[in-house]
Amino acid sequence: MSRSLLRCLAAAVTVAGALTVTPSAALAHGGPTPVVVDTARGHGNVVSFTFDDGPNPPDTLHLLAVLRKNHVKAVFCLVGDQVKAHPEVVRRIAAEGHTLCNHSLHHDNLSLLTPEQVTADLTETSTLIHQAVPWANIAYFRAPYGSWGQSPQIAADLGMQPLGWRFDIEDWVPPGADVLAQRIRDRLTPGAVILMHDGGGDRSQTVDAVAQVIPELRAQGWRLTLPLRRG
Ligand SMILES: [Zn+2]
């Protein structure tokens, strides 16, 4: 038996213990890997939108309305503290068919923590998400600041695919919605996972930029898909 298969089996057993998924079911789906994915599903002009640091009403609710109107599904990387504060918004995100991503409990730099501390952090965050949405599938994990440390393997063992990004739009200091929209146009490449923020401050400009850009991308033949599940 190969080492990678052994590792896979070990991960599947861990997933089975944590989420009551049988090892055979986990293996049948391949299971997550520790590879940090930054690529959208599909071929050609595909792109994935991902939003970090929420839930953060009212911006998250406005963003959900924009995505709903345009029939776009995105990934929301949720911070445990925010989930605790706004569980009803997490329920809305999941009910509208978006994909959930664990973005740690307090948005700490996980590379400074021990593996045991990272495991506890990710597990507690997922528990908070499941308290808000018991049926939620938490498909991805994204490390705050992209400071991965040992978290990709830990996330994979917990059943979550580590999710990176090709580019961000530097929306943490809002420069105006038009500037943000232009950054998306300028930086876009086929297959990109884009990092944006619906939390961590006033993100109304990000929401406006997304509303501006989606119809343009569609008109140019781009398809908005989810990120790859496996590396
Ligand atoms: Zn973040």
mmCIF file of N, CA and C in Angstrom, residues 38 47-53 103 142-147 163-175 179-189 192-198 203 206 209-210:
data_model
loop_
_atom_site.group_PDB
_atom_site.id
_atom_site.type_symbol
_atom_site.label_atom_id
_atom_site.label_comp_id
_atom_site.label_asym_id
_atom_site.label_seq_id
_atom_site.Cartn_x
_atom_site.Cartn_y
_atom_site.Cartn_z
ATOM 1 N N ASP A 38 -6.052 27.195 -5.866
ATOM 2 C CA ASP A 38 -6.324 28.598 -6.212
ATOM 3 C C ASP A 38 -6.954 28.693 -7.607
ATOM 4 N N VAL A 47 -13.987 31.734 -13.464
ATOM 5 C CA VAL A 47 -13.459 32.497 -12.342
ATOM 6 C C VAL A 47 -14.310 32.186 -11.119
ATOM 7 N N SER A 48 -13.655 32.166 -9.936
ATOM 8 C CA SER A 48 -14.373 31.938 -8.672
ATOM 9 C C SER A 48 -14.278 33.175 -7.800
ATOM 10 N N PHE A 49 -15.407 33.599 -7.265
ATOM 11 C CA PHE A 49 -15.433 34.712 -6.314
ATOM 12 C C PHE A 49 -15.458 34.148 -4.888
ATOM 13 N N THR A 50 -14.572 34.636 -4.046
ATOM 14 C CA THR A 50 -14.559 34.229 -2.633
ATOM 15 C C THR A 50 -14.535 35.480 -1.760
ATOM 16 N N PHE A 51 -15.270 35.416 -0.658
ATOM 17 C CA PHE A 51 -15.434 36.589 0.217
ATOM 18 C C PHE A 51 -15.060 36.219 1.645
ATOM 19 N N ASP A 52 -14.157 36.997 2.223
ATOM 20 C CA ASP A 52 -13.590 36.664 3.528
ATOM 21 C C ASP A 52 -14.059 37.598 4.648
ATOM 22 N N ASP A 53 -13.919 37.074 5.862
ATOM 23 C CA ASP A 53 -13.985 37.816 7.126
ATOM 24 C C ASP A 53 -15.399 38.120 7.612
ATOM 25 N N HIS A 103 -12.600 30.095 8.218
ATOM 26 C CA HIS A 103 -11.517 31.083 8.132
ATOM 27 C C HIS A 103 -10.940 31.391 9.522
ATOM 28 N N ARG A 142 -9.543 28.447 4.741
ATOM 29 C CA ARG A 142 -8.553 29.437 4.273
ATOM 30 C C ARG A 142 -7.858 30.046 5.484
ATOM 31 N N ALA A 143 -6.520 30.041 5.458
ATOM 32 C CA ALA A 143 -5.745 30.586 6.573
ATOM 33 C C ALA A 143 -5.755 32.117 6.528
ATOM 34 N N PRO A 144 -6.008 32.764 7.671
ATOM 35 C CA PRO A 144 -5.916 34.225 7.707
ATOM 36 C C PRO A 144 -4.540 34.690 7.221
ATOM 37 N N TYR A 145 -4.519 35.752 6.448
ATOM 38 C CA TYR A 145 -3.288 36.364 5.897
ATOM 39 C C TYR A 145 -2.545 35.426 4.933
ATOM 40 N N GLY A 146 -3.145 34.297 4.580
ATOM 41 C CA GLY A 146 -2.416 33.316 3.778
ATOM 42 C C GLY A 146 -1.221 32.756 4.519
ATOM 43 N N SER A 147 -1.263 32.862 5.860
ATOM 44 C CA SER A 147 -0.166 32.375 6.691
ATOM 45 C C SER A 147 -0.502 30.934 7.082
ATOM 46 N N LEU A 163 -7.996 26.526 0.712
ATOM 47 C CA LEU A 163 -8.387 27.388 -0.410
ATOM 48 C C LEU A 163 -7.528 28.647 -0.438
ATOM 49 N N GLY A 164 -6.740 28.770 -1.504
ATOM 50 C CA GLY A 164 -5.922 29.972 -1.672
ATOM 51 C C GLY A 164 -6.585 30.948 -2.620
ATOM 52 N N TRP A 165 -5.773 31.743 -3.312
ATOM 53 C CA TRP A 165 -6.313 32.676 -4.294
ATOM 54 C C TRP A 165 -5.208 33.081 -5.260
ATOM 55 N N ARG A 166 -5.630 33.463 -6.484
ATOM 56 C CA ARG A 166 -4.675 33.936 -7.492
ATOM 57 C C ARG A 166 -4.365 35.409 -7.272
ATOM 58 N N PHE A 167 -5.404 36.184 -6.954
ATOM 59 C CA PHE A 167 -5.165 37.602 -6.666
ATOM 60 C C PHE A 167 -6.267 38.139 -5.778
ATOM 61 N N ASP A 168 -5.948 39.226 -5.082
ATOM 62 C CA ASP A 168 -6.983 39.914 -4.314
ATOM 63 C C ASP A 168 -7.138 41.308 -4.896
ATOM 64 N N ILE A 169 -8.141 42.035 -4.424
ATOM 65 C CA ILE A 169 -8.390 43.363 -4.996
ATOM 66 C C ILE A 169 -8.015 44.470 -4.015
ATOM 67 N N GLU A 170 -7.292 44.089 -2.932
ATOM 68 C CA GLU A 170 -6.827 45.090 -1.941
ATOM 69 C C GLU A 170 -7.981 45.977 -1.498
ATOM 70 N N ASP A 171 -9.074 45.329 -1.102
ATOM 71 C CA ASP A 171 -10.250 46.102 -0.713
ATOM 72 C C ASP A 171 -10.300 46.386 0.776
ATOM 73 N N TRP A 172 -9.188 46.090 1.501
ATOM 74 C CA TRP A 172 -9.190 46.384 2.934
ATOM 75 C C TRP A 172 -9.043 47.875 3.200
ATOM 76 N N VAL A 173 -8.510 48.630 2.251
ATOM 77 C CA VAL A 173 -8.549 50.092 2.327
ATOM 78 C C VAL A 173 -9.386 50.552 1.125
ATOM 79 N N PRO A 174 -10.697 50.763 1.318
ATOM 80 C CA PRO A 174 -11.574 50.987 0.162
ATOM 81 C C PRO A 174 -11.186 52.229 -0.644
ATOM 82 N N PRO A 175 -10.849 52.048 -1.929
ATOM 83 C CA PRO A 175 -10.413 53.162 -2.775
ATOM 84 C C PRO A 175 -11.524 53.707 -3.675
ATOM 85 N N VAL A 179 -12.618 51.846 -8.720
ATOM 86 C CA VAL A 179 -11.228 51.368 -8.679
ATOM 87 C C VAL A 179 -11.210 49.861 -8.425
ATOM 88 N N LEU A 180 -12.033 49.398 -7.507
ATOM 89 C CA LEU A 180 -12.081 47.960 -7.205
ATOM 90 C C LEU A 180 -12.559 47.168 -8.424
ATOM 91 N N ALA A 181 -13.571 47.686 -9.107
ATOM 92 C CA ALA A 181 -14.069 47.005 -10.308
ATOM 93 C C ALA A 181 -12.970 46.929 -11.367
ATOM 94 N N GLN A 182 -12.215 48.011 -11.511
ATOM 95 C CA GLN A 182 -11.135 48.033 -12.494
ATOM 96 C C GLN A 182 -10.038 47.032 -12.138
ATOM 97 N N ARG A 183 -9.778 46.887 -10.844
ATOM 98 C CA ARG A 183 -8.762 45.908 -10.423
ATOM 99 C C ARG A 183 -9.190 44.495 -10.809
ATOM 100 N N ILE A 184 -10.485 44.196 -10.667
ATOM 101 C CA ILE A 184 -10.959 42.865 -11.072
ATOM 102 C C ILE A 184 -10.728 42.687 -12.570
ATOM 103 N N ARG A 185 -11.109 43.703 -13.369
ATOM 104 C CA ARG A 185 -10.934 43.605 -14.831
ATOM 105 C C ARG A 185 -9.455 43.427 -15.188
ATOM 106 N N ASP A 186 -8.592 44.225 -14.562
ATOM 107 C CA ASP A 186 -7.168 44.240 -14.918
ATOM 108 C C ASP A 186 -6.446 42.958 -14.503
ATOM 109 N N ARG A 187 -6.830 42.383 -13.372
ATOM 110 C CA ARG A 187 -6.064 41.272 -12.806
ATOM 111 C C ARG A 187 -6.618 39.909 -13.183
ATOM 112 N N LEU A 188 -7.787 39.891 -13.804
ATOM 113 C CA LEU A 188 -8.456 38.635 -14.089
ATOM 114 C C LEU A 188 -7.685 37.790 -15.105
ATOM 115 N N THR A 189 -7.511 36.502 -14.766
ATOM 116 C CA THR A 189 -6.941 35.535 -15.707
ATOM 117 C C THR A 189 -7.821 34.293 -15.675
ATOM 118 N N ALA A 192 -8.913 31.893 -12.395
ATOM 119 C CA ALA A 192 -8.502 32.540 -11.146
ATOM 120 C C ALA A 192 -9.546 32.383 -10.044
ATOM 121 N N VAL A 193 -9.045 32.132 -8.823
ATOM 122 C CA VAL A 193 -9.853 32.332 -7.614
ATOM 123 C C VAL A 193 -9.524 33.734 -7.118
ATOM 124 N N ILE A 194 -10.549 34.567 -6.974
ATOM 125 C CA ILE A 194 -10.349 35.956 -6.540
ATOM 126 C C ILE A 194 -10.719 36.090 -5.071
ATOM 127 N N LEU A 195 -9.843 36.752 -4.326
ATOM 128 C CA LEU A 195 -10.114 37.035 -2.905
ATOM 129 C C LEU A 195 -10.644 38.447 -2.756
ATOM 130 N N MET A 196 -11.837 38.543 -2.161
ATOM 131 C CA MET A 196 -12.427 39.834 -1.799
ATOM 132 C C MET A 196 -12.927 39.733 -0.361
ATOM 133 N N HIS A 197 -13.436 40.817 0.170
ATOM 134 C CA HIS A 197 -13.882 40.823 1.570
ATOM 135 C C HIS A 197 -15.305 41.339 1.685
ATOM 136 N N ASP A 198 -16.129 40.611 2.443
ATOM 137 C CA ASP A 198 -17.431 41.157 2.843
ATOM 138 C C ASP A 198 -17.414 41.546 4.314
ATOM 139 N N ARG A 203 -17.637 47.230 3.734
ATOM 140 C CA ARG A 203 -17.318 46.613 2.437
ATOM 141 C C ARG A 203 -18.362 46.950 1.375
ATOM 142 N N THR A 206 -16.925 47.066 -2.109
ATOM 143 C CA THR A 206 -16.701 45.744 -2.708
ATOM 144 C C THR A 206 -18.003 45.219 -3.302
ATOM 145 N N ALA A 209 -18.709 47.056 -6.472
ATOM 146 C CA ALA A 209 -17.790 46.638 -7.545
ATOM 147 C C ALA A 209 -18.222 45.300 -8.135
ATOM 148 N N VAL A 210 -18.612 44.372 -7.269
ATOM 149 C CA VAL A 210 -19.068 43.051 -7.728
ATOM 150 C C VAL A 210 -20.331 43.199 -8.573
#
